PDB file of C-alpha atoms in Angstrom:
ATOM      1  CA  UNK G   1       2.076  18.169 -16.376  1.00  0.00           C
ATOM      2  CA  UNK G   2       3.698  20.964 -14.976  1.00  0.00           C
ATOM      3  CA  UNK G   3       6.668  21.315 -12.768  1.00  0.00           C
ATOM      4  CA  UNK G   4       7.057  22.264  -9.327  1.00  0.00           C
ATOM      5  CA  UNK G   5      10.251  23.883  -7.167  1.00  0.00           C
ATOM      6  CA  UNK G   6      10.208  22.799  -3.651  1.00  0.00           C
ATOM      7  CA  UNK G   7       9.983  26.630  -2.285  1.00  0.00           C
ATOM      8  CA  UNK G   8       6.853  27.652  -0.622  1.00  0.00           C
ATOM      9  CA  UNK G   9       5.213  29.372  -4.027  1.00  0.00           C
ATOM     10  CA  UNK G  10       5.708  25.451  -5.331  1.00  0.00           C
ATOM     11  CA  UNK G  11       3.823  24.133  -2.350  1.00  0.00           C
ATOM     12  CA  UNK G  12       1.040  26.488  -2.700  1.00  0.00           C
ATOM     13  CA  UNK G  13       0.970  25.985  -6.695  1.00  0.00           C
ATOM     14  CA  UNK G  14       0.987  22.200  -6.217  1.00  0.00           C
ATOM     15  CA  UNK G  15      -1.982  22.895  -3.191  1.00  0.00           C
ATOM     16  CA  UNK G  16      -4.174  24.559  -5.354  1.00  0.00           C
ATOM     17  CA  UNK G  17      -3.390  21.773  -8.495  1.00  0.00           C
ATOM     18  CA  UNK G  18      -4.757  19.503  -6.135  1.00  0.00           C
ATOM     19  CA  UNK G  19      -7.715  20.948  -5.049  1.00  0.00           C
ATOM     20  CA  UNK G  20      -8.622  21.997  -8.587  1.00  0.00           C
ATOM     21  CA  UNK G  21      -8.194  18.275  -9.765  1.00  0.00           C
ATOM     22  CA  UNK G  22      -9.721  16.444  -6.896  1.00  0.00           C
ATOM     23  CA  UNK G  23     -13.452  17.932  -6.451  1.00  0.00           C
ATOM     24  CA  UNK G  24     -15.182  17.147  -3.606  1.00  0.00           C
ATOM     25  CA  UNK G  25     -15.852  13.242  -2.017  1.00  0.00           C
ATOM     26  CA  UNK G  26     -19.187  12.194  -3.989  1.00  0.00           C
ATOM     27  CA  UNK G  27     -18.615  14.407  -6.951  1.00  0.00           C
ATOM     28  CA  UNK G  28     -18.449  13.023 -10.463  1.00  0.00           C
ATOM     29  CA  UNK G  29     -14.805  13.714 -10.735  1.00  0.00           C
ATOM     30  CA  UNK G  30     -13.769  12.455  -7.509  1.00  0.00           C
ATOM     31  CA  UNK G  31     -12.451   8.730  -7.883  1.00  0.00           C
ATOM     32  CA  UNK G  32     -10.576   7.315  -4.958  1.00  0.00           C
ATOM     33  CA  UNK G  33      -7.142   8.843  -4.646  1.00  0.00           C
ATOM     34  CA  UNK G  34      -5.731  11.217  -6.003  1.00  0.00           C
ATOM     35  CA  UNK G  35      -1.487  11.065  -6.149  1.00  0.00           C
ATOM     36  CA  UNK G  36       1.282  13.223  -7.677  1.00  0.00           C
ATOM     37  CA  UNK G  37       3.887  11.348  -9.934  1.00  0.00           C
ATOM     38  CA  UNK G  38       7.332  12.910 -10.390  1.00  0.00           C
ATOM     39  CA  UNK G  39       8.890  11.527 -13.647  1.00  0.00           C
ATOM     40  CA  UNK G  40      12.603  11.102 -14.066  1.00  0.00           C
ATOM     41  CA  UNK G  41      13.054  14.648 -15.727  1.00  0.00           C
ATOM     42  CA  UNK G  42      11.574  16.289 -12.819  1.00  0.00           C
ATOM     43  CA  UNK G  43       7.997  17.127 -13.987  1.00  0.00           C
ATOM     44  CA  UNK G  44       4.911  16.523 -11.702  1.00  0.00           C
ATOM     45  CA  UNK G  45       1.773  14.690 -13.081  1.00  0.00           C
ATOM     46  CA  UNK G  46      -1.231  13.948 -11.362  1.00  0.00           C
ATOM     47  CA  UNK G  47      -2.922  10.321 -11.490  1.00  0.00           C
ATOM     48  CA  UNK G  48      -6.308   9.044 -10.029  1.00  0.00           C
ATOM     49  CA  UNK G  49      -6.501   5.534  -8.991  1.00  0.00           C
ATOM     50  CA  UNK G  50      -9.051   3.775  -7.439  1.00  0.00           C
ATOM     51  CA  UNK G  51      -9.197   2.329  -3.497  1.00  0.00           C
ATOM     52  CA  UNK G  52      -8.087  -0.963  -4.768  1.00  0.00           C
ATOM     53  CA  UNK G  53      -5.105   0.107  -7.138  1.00  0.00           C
ATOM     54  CA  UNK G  54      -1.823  -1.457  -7.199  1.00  0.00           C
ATOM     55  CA  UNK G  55       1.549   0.016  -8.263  1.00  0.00           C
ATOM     56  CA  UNK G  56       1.236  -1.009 -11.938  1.00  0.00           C
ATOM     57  CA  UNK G  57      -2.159   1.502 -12.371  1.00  0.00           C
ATOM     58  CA  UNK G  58       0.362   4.343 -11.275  1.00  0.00           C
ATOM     59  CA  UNK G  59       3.240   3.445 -13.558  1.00  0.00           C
ATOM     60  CA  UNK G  60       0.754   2.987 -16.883  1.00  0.00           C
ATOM     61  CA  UNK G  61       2.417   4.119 -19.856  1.00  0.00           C
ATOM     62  CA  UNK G  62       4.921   5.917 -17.830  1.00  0.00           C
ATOM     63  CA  UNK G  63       6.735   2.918 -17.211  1.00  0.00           C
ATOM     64  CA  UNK G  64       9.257   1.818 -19.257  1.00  0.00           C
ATOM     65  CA  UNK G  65      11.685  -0.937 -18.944  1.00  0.00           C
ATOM     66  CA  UNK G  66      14.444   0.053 -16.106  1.00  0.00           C
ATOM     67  CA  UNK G  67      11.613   1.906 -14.318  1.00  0.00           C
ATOM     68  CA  UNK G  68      10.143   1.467 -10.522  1.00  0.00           C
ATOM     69  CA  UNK G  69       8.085   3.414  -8.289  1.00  0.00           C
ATOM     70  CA  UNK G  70       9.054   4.576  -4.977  1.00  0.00           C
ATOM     71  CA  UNK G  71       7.679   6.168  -2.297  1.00  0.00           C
ATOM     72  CA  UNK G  72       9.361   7.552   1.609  1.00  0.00           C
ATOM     73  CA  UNK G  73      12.449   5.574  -0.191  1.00  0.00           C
ATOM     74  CA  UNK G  74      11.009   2.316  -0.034  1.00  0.00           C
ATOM     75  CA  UNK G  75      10.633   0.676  -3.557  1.00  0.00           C
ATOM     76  CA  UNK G  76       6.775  -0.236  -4.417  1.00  0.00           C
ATOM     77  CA  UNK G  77       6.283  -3.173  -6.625  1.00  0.00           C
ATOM     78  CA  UNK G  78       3.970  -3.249  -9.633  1.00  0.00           C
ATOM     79  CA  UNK G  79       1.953  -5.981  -8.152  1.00  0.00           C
ATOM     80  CA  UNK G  80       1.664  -4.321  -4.399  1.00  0.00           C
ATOM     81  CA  UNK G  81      -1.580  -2.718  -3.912  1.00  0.00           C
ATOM     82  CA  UNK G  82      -1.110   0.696  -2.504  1.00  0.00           C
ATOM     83  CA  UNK G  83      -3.069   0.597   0.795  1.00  0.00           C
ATOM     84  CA  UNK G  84      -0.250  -1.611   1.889  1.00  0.00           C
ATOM     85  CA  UNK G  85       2.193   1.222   1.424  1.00  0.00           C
ATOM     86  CA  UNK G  86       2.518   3.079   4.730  1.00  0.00           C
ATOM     87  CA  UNK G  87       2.140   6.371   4.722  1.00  0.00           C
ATOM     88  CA  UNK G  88       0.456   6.477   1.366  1.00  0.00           C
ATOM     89  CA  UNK G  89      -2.386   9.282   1.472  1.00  0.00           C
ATOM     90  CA  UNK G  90      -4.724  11.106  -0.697  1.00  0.00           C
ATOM     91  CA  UNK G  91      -2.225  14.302  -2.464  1.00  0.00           C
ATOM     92  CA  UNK G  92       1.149  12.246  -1.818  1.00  0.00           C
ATOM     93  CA  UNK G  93       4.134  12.622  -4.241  1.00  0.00           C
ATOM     94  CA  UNK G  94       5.781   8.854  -5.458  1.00  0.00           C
ATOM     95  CA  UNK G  95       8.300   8.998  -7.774  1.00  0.00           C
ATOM     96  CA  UNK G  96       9.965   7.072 -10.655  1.00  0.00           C
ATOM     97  CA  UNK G  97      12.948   5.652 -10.155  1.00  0.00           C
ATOM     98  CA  UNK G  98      15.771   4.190 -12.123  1.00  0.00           C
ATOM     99  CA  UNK G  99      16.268   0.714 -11.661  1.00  0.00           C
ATOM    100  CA  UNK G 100      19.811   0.068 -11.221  1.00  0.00           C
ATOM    101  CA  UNK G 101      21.734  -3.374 -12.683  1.00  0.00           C
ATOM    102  CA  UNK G 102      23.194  -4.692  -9.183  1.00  0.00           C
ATOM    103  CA  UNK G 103      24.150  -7.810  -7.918  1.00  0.00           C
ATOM    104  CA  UNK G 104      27.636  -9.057  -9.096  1.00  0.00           C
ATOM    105  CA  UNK G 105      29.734 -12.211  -9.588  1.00  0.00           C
ATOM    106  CA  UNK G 106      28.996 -13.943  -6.666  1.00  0.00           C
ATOM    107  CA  UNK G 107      32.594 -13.546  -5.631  1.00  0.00           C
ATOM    108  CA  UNK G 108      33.432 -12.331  -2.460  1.00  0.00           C
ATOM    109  CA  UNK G 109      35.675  -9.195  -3.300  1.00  0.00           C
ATOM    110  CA  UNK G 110      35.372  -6.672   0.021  1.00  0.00           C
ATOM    111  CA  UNK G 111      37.378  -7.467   2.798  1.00  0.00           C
ATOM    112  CA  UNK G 112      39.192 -10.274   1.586  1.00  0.00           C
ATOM    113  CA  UNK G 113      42.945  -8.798   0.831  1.00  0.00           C
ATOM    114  CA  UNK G 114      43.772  -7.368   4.420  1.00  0.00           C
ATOM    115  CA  UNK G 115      41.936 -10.087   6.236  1.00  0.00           C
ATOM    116  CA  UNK G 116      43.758 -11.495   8.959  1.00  0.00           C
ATOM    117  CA  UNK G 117      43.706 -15.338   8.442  1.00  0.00           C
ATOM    118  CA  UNK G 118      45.833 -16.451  11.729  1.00  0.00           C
ATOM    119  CA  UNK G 119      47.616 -14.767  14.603  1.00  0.00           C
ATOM    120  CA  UNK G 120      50.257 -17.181  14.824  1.00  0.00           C
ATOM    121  CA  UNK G 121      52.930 -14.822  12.820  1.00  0.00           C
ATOM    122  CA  UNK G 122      54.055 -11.277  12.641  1.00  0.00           C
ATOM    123  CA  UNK G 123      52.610 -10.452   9.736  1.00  0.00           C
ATOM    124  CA  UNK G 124      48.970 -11.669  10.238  1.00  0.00           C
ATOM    125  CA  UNK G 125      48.987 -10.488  13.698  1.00  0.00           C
TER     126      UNK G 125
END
């Protein structure tokens, strides 16, 4: 894996990567699509997958636990086959993504001390 800047010499480097690994439809080394992964350090790798592949044959050992896959900042599930991802095409760049702890108590916190509860006094307005 190597890695890639986003100036144009990193465009054409990652151009020519890509047309190095793909080979031409009908070849022996051309298997469905071919996709660039960008890892949480920053490096690029590529990954074949097949027509029918979901987001679990792009993660494959990459994926630890606390990792997800995203791609045009919309979170891909494991289990969701790719060609439901829209915009998802042949040389496009998803990316590993921390997953975050969210959520909370259940307690609803925002708002809740400068909320106006009447407007029969002063105070509350």
């Amino acid at each position: 894996s190597s890695r890639f800047g986003s100036s144009r010499a990193g465009a054409e480097a990652h151009a020519a990567v890509a047309k190095a690994h793909r080979g031409a439809p009908g070849s022996p080394r051309y298997s469905g699509m071919q996709l660039f992964l960008r890892t949480l350090e920053g490096d690029t790798a590529v990954v074949q997958v097949g027509p029918d592949a979901t987001g679990a044959a792009v993660l494959g050992s990459a994926a630890g636990p606390g990792v997800g896959l995203a791609f045009g900042g919309v979170s891909v599930g494991a289990g969701q086959p790719l060609s439901d991802v829209p915009g998802l095409q042949d040389g496009s760049t998803m990316h590993l993504v921390p997953r975050l702890a969210g959520g909370g108590d259940g307690t609803e916190a925002m708002g809740k001390k400068n909320k106006k509860s009447h407007g029969l006094c002063i105070r509350c307005g």
